[in-house]
mmCIF file of C-alpha atoms in Angstrom:
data_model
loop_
_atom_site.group_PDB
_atom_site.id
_atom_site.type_symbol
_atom_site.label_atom_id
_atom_site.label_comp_id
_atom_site.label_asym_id
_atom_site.label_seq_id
_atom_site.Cartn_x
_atom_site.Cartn_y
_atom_site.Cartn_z
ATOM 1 C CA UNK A 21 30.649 2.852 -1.668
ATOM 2 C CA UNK A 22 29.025 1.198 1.781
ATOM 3 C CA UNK A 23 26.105 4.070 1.481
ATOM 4 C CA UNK A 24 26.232 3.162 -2.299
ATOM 5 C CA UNK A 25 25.420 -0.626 -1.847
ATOM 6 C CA UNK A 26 22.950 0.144 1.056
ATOM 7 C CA UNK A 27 21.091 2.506 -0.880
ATOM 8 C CA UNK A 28 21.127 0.380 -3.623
ATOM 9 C CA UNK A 29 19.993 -2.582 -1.267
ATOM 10 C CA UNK A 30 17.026 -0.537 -0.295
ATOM 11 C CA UNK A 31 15.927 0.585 -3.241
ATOM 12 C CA UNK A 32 15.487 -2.888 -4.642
ATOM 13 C CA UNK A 33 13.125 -3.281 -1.861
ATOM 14 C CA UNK A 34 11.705 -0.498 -2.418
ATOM 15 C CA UNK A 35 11.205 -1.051 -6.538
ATOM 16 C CA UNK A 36 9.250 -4.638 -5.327
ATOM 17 C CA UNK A 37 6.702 -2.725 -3.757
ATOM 18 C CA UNK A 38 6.010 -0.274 -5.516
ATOM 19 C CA UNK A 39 5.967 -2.991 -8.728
ATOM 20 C CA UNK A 40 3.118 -4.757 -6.416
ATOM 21 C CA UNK A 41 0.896 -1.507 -6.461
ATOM 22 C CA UNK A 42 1.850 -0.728 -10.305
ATOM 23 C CA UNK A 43 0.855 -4.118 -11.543
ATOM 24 C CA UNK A 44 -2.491 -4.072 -10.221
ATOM 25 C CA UNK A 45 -3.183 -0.749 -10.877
ATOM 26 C CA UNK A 46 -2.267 -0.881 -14.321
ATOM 27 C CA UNK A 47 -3.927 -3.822 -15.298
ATOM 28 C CA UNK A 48 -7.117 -3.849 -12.856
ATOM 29 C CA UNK A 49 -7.697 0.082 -11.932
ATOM 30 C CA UNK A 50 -7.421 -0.717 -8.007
ATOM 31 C CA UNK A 51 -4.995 0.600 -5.607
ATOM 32 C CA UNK A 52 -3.931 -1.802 -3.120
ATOM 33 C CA UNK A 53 -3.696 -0.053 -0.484
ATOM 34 C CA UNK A 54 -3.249 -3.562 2.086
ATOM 35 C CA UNK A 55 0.303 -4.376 0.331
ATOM 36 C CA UNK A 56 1.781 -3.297 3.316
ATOM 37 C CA UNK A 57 0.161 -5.620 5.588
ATOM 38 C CA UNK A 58 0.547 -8.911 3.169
ATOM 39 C CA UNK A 59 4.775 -8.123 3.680
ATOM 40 C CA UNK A 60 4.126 -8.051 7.497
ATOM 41 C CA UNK A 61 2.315 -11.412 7.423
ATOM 42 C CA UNK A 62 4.814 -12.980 5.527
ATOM 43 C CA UNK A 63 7.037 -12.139 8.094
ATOM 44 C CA UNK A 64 5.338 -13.497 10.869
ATOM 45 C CA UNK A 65 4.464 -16.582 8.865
ATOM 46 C CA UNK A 66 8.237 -16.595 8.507
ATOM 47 C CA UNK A 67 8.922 -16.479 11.848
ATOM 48 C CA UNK A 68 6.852 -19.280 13.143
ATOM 49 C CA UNK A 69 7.186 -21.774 10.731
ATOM 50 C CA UNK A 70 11.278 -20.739 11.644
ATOM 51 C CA UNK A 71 10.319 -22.243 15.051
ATOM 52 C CA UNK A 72 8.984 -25.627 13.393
ATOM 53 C CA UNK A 73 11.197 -26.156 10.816
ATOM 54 C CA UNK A 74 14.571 -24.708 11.218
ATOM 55 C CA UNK A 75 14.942 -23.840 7.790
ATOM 56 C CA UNK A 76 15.109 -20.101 6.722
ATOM 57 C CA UNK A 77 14.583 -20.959 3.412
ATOM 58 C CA UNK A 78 11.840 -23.355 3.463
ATOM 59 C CA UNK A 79 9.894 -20.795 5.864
ATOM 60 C CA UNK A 80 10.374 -18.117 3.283
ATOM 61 C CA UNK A 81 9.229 -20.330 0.567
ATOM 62 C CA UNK A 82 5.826 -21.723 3.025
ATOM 63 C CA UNK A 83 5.875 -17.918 3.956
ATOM 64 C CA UNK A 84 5.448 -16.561 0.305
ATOM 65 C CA UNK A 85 3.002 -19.063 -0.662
ATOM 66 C CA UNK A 86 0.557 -18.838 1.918
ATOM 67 C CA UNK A 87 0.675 -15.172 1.407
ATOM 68 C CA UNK A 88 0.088 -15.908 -2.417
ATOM 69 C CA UNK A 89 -3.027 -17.785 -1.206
ATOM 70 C CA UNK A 90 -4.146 -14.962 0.698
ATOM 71 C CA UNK A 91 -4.157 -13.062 -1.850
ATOM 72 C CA UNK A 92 -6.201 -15.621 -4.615
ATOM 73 C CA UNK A 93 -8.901 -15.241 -1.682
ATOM 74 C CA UNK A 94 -8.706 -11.924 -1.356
ATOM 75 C CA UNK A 95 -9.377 -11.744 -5.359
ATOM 76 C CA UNK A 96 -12.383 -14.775 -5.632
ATOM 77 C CA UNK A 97 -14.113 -12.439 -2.653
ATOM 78 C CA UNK A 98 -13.305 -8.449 -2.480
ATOM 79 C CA UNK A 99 -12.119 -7.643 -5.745
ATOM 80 C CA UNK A 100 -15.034 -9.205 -7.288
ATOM 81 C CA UNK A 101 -17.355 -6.206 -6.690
ATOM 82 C CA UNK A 102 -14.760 -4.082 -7.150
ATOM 83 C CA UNK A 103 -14.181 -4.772 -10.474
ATOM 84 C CA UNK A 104 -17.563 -5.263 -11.602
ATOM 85 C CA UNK A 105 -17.816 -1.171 -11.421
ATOM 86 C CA UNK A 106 -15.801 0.793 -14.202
ATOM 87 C CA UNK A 107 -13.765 4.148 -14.144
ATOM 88 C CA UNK A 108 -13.277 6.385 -11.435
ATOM 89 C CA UNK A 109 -15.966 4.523 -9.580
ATOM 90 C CA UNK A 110 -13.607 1.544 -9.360
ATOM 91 C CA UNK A 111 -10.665 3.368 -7.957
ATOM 92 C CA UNK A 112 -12.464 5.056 -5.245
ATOM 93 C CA UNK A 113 -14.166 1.587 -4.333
ATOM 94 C CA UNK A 114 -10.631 -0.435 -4.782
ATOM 95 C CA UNK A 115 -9.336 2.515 -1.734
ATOM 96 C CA UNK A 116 -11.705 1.510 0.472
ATOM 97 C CA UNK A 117 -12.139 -2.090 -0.317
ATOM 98 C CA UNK A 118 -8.285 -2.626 0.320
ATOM 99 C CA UNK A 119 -7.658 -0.063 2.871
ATOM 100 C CA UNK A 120 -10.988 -1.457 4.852
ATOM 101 C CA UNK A 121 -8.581 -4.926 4.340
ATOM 102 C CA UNK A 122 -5.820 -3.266 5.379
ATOM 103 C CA UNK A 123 -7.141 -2.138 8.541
ATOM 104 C CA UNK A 124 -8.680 -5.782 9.267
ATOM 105 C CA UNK A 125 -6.005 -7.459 8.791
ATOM 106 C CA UNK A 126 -3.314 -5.323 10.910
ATOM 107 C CA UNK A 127 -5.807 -5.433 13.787
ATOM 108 C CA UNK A 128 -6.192 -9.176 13.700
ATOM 109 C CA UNK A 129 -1.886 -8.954 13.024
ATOM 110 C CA UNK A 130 -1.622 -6.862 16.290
ATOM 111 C CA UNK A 131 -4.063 -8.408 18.461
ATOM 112 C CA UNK A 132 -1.924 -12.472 17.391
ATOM 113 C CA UNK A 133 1.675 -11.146 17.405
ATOM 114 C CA UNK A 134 1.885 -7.577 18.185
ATOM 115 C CA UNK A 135 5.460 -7.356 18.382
ATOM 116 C CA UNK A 136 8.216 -6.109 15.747
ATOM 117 C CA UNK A 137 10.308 -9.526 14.140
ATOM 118 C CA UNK A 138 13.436 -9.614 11.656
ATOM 119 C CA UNK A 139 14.956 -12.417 9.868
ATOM 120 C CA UNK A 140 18.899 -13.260 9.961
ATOM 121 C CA UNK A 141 20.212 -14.755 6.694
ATOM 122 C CA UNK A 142 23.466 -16.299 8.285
ATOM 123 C CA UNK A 143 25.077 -14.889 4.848
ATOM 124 C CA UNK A 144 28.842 -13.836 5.632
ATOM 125 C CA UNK A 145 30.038 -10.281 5.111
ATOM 126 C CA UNK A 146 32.696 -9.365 2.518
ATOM 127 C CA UNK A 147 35.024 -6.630 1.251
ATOM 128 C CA UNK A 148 34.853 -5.192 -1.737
ATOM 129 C CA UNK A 149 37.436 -2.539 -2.838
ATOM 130 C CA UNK A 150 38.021 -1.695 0.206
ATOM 131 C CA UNK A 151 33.726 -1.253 1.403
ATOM 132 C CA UNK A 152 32.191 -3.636 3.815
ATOM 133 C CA UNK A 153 29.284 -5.740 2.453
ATOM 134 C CA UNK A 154 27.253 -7.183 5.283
ATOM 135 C CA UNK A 155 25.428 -10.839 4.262
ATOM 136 C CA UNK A 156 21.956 -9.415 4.749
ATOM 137 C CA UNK A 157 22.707 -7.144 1.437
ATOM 138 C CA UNK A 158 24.303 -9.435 -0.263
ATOM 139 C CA UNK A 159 21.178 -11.944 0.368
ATOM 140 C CA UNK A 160 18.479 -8.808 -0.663
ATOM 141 C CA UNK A 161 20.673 -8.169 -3.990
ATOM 142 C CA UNK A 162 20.550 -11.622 -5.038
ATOM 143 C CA UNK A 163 17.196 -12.726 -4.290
ATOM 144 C CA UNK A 164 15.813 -9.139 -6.095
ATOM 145 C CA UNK A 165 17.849 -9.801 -9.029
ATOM 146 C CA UNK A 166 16.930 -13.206 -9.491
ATOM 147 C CA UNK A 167 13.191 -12.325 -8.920
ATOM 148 C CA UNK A 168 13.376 -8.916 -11.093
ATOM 149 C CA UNK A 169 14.821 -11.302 -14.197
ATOM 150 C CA UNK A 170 12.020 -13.910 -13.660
ATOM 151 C CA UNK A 171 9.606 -11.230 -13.427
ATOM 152 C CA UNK A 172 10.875 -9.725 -16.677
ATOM 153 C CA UNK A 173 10.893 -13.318 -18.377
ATOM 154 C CA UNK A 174 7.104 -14.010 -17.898
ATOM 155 C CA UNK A 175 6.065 -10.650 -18.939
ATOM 156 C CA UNK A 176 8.166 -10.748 -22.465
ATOM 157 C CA UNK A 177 8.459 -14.441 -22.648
ATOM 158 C CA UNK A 178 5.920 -16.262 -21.881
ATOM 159 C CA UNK A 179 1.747 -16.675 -23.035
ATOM 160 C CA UNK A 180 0.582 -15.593 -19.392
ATOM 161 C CA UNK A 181 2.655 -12.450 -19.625
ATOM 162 C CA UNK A 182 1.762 -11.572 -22.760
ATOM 163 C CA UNK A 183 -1.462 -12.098 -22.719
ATOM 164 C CA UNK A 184 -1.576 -9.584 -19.592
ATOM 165 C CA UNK A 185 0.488 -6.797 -21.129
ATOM 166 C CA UNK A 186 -2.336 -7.354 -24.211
ATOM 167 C CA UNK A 187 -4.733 -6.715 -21.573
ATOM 168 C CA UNK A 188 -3.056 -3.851 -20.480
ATOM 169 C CA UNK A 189 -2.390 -2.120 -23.847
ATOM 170 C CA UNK A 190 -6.204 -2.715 -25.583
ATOM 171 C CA UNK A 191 -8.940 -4.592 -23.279
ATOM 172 C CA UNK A 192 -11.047 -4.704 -26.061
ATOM 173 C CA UNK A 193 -8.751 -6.329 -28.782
ATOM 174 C CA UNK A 194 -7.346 -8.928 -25.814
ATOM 175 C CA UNK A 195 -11.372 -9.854 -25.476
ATOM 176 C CA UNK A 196 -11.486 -10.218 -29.329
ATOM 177 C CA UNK A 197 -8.311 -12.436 -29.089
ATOM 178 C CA UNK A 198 -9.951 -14.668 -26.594
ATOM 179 C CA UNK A 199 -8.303 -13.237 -23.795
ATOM 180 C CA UNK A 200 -9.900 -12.776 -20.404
ATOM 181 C CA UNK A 201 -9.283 -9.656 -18.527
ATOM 182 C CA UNK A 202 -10.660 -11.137 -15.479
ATOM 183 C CA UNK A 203 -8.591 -14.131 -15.322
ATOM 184 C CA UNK A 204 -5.571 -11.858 -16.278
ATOM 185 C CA UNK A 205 -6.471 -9.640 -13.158
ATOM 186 C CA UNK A 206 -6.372 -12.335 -10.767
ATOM 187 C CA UNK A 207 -3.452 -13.610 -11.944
ATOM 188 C CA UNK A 208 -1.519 -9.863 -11.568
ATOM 189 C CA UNK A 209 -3.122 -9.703 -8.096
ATOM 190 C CA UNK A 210 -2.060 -13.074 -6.666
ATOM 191 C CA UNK A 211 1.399 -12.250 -8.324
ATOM 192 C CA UNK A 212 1.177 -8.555 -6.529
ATOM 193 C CA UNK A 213 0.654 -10.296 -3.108
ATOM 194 C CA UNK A 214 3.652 -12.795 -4.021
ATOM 195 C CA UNK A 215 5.953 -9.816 -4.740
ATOM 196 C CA UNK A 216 4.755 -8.214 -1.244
ATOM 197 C CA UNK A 217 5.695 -11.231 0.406
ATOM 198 C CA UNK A 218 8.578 -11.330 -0.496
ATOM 199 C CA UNK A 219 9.721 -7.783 -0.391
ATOM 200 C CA UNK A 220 8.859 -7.916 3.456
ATOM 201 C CA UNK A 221 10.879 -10.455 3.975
ATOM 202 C CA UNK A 222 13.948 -9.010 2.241
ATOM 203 C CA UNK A 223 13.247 -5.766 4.386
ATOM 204 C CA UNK A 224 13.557 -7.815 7.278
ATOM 205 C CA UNK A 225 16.496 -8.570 6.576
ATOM 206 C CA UNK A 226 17.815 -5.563 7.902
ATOM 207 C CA UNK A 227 14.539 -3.741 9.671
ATOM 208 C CA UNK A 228 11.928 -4.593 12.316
ATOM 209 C CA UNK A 229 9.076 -6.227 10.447
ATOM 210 C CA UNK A 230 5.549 -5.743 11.911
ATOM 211 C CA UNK A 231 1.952 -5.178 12.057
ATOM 212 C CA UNK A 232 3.166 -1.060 12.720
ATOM 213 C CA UNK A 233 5.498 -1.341 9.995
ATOM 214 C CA UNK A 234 2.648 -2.439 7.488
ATOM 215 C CA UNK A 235 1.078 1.382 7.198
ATOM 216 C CA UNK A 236 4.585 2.420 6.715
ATOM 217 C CA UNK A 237 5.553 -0.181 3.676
ATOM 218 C CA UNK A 238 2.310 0.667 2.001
ATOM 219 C CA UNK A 239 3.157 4.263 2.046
ATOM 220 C CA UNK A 240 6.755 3.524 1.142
ATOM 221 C CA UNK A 241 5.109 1.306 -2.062
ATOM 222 C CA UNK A 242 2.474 4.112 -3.144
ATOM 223 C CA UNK A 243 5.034 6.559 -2.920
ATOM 224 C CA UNK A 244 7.664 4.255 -5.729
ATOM 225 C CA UNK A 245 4.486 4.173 -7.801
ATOM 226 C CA UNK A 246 3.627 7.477 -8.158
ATOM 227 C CA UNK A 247 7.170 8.711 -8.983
ATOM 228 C CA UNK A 248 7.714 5.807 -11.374
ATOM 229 C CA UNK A 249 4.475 6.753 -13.597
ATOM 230 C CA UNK A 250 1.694 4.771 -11.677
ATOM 231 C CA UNK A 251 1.398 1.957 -14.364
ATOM 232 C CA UNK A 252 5.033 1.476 -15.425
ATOM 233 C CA UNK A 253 6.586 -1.715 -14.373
ATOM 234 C CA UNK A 254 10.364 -0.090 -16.178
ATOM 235 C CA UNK A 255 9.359 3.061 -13.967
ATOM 236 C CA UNK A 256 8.621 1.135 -10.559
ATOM 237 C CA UNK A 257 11.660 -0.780 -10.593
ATOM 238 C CA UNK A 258 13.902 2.957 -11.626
ATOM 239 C CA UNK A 259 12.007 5.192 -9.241
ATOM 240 C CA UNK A 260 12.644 2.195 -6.449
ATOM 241 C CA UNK A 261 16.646 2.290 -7.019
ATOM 242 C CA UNK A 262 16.548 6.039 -7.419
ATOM 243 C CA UNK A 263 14.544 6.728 -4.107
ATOM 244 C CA UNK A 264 16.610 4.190 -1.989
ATOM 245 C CA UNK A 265 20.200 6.068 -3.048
ATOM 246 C CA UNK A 266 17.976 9.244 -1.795
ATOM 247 C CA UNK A 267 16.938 7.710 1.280
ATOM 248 C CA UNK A 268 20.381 6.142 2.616
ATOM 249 C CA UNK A 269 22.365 9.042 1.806
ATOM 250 C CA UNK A 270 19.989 11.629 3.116
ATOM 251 C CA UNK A 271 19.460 9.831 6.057
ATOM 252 C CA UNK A 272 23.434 9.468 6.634
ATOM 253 C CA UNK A 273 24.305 13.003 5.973
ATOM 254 C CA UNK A 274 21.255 14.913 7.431
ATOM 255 C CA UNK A 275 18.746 12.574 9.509
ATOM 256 C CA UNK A 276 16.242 9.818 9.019
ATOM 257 C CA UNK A 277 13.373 12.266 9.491
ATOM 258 C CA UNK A 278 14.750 14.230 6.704
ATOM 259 C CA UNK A 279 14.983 11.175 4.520
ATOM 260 C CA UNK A 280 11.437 10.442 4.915
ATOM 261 C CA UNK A 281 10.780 14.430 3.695
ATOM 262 C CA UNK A 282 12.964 13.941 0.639
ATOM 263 C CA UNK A 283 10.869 10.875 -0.233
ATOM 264 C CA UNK A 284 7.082 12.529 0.142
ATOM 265 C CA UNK A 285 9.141 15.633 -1.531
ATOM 266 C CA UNK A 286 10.052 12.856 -4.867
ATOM 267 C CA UNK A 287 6.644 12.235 -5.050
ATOM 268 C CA UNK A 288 4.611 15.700 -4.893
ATOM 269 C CA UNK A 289 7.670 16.742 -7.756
ATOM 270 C CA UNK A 290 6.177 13.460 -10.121
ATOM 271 C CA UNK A 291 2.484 14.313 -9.626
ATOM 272 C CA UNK A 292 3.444 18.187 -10.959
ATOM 273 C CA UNK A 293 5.318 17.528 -13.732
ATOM 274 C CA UNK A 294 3.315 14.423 -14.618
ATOM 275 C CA UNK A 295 0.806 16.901 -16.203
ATOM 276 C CA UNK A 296 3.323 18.381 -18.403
ATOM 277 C CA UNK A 297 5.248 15.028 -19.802
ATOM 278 C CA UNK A 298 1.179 14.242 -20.936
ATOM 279 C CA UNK A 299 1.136 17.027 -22.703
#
């Protein structure tokens, strides 16, 4: 059951990452490819407004939204050309727009605070039917869940998130309807970098959080993606939940290394039979 709740832990921070890449992709056509490195700065943000405030959960919140701004800027300025091209043209320019970012922004991450950080909760740990729970899972099932059911309230609930699934279904009728693709992609994206943020925090909770881990989260996101469907938000969170029961219990039984095989392993098995479930 302890493996159980651990693996569940992780794959709820696992299912927010790859629901960062998913979102964008499926509304805007751009793979994000600098997710990674927005959870690493909202861990170091964390961390030093920590030392001026000494309140975890104002930090967080201060942590999440100047990551959220980051990301509006990286929208109004990047993604601007990016999305004025169409079609396989705007993938391939999205890659290297955001990995180019990527790469920036982990070299100006190592160069101000190189080293690894993580973030205690103070949350006690409990039993359960006899299985340890430690406080940091605890705080990383609560705060997903919560943030999981808002998500899921905007997009079925609300104008905003309807407007951007219209988007996503038929471009052309959410034009006719008065919609604005544009305005719907910035809002995804700023809400993508949001999700990061917090996601890196969570993982913190219970890993070393830093500008080397930022590579590693991306891949860890891009790989959720693929083997929930690429643009399914339903197949993000799923594939995130599935791969982190994979990942904890391969890593217990036969080695971390091996985990990490099992994961790349999930993936190439989605791309192949991805084909076939098209046609």
């Amino acid at each position: 059951m302890e493996f159980a709740i651990d693996g569940i832990t992780q794959g709820l921070v696992l299912a927010l990452l790859g629901l960062g890449i998913t979102i964008v992709f499926g509304l805007g056509g751009v793979l994000n490819l600098s997710i990674g490195v927005f959870s690493a700065i909202a861990v170091v943000i964390a961390i030093e407004l920590l030392g001026i405030t000494s309140s975890l959960p104002l930090s967080i919140v201060l942590a999440v939204v100047a990551v959220t701004g980051l990301g509006l800027v990286v929208d109004k300025s990047l993604l601007s050309f990016v999305y004025r091209s169409e079609g396989e043209e705007r993938v391939l320019l999205g890659i290297f727009v955001t990995l180019g970012l990527a790469t920036l922004l982990d070299g100006l991450l190592v160069i101000a605070r190189p080293s690894s950080y993580s973030l205690s909760v103070g949350v006690p740990s409990t039993t359960v039917f006899g299985a340890q729970i430690r406080g940091s899972s605890i705080a990383i099932i609560v705060i997903s869940l919560a943030l999981f059911a808002g998500l899921y309230y905007f997009f079925r609930r609300t104008y905003l998130g309807r407007a951007t699934r219209t988007v996503l279904q038929d471009e052309t009728g959410a034009v006719l309807c008065g919609i604005s693709p544009r305005k719907m992609r910035t809002l995804v994206f700023v809400l993508s970098a949001s999700i990061a943020a917090v996601a890196g925090i969570l993982y913190s909770f219970t890993q070393q959080v830093g500008a080397a881990e930022g590579f590693e989260l991306t891949i860890l996101a891009l790989i959720v993606s693929i083997v929930g469907g690429v643009t399914s938000i339903v197949g993000a969170v799923a594939a995130g939940l599935v791969l982190g029961l994979i990942a904890t219990f391969t890593s217990a039984y036969v080695g971390a290394y091996v985990a990490e095989i099992a994961l790349f392993a999930a993936a190439i098995v989605a791309l192949l039979l991805q084909p076939e479930q098209v046609a």
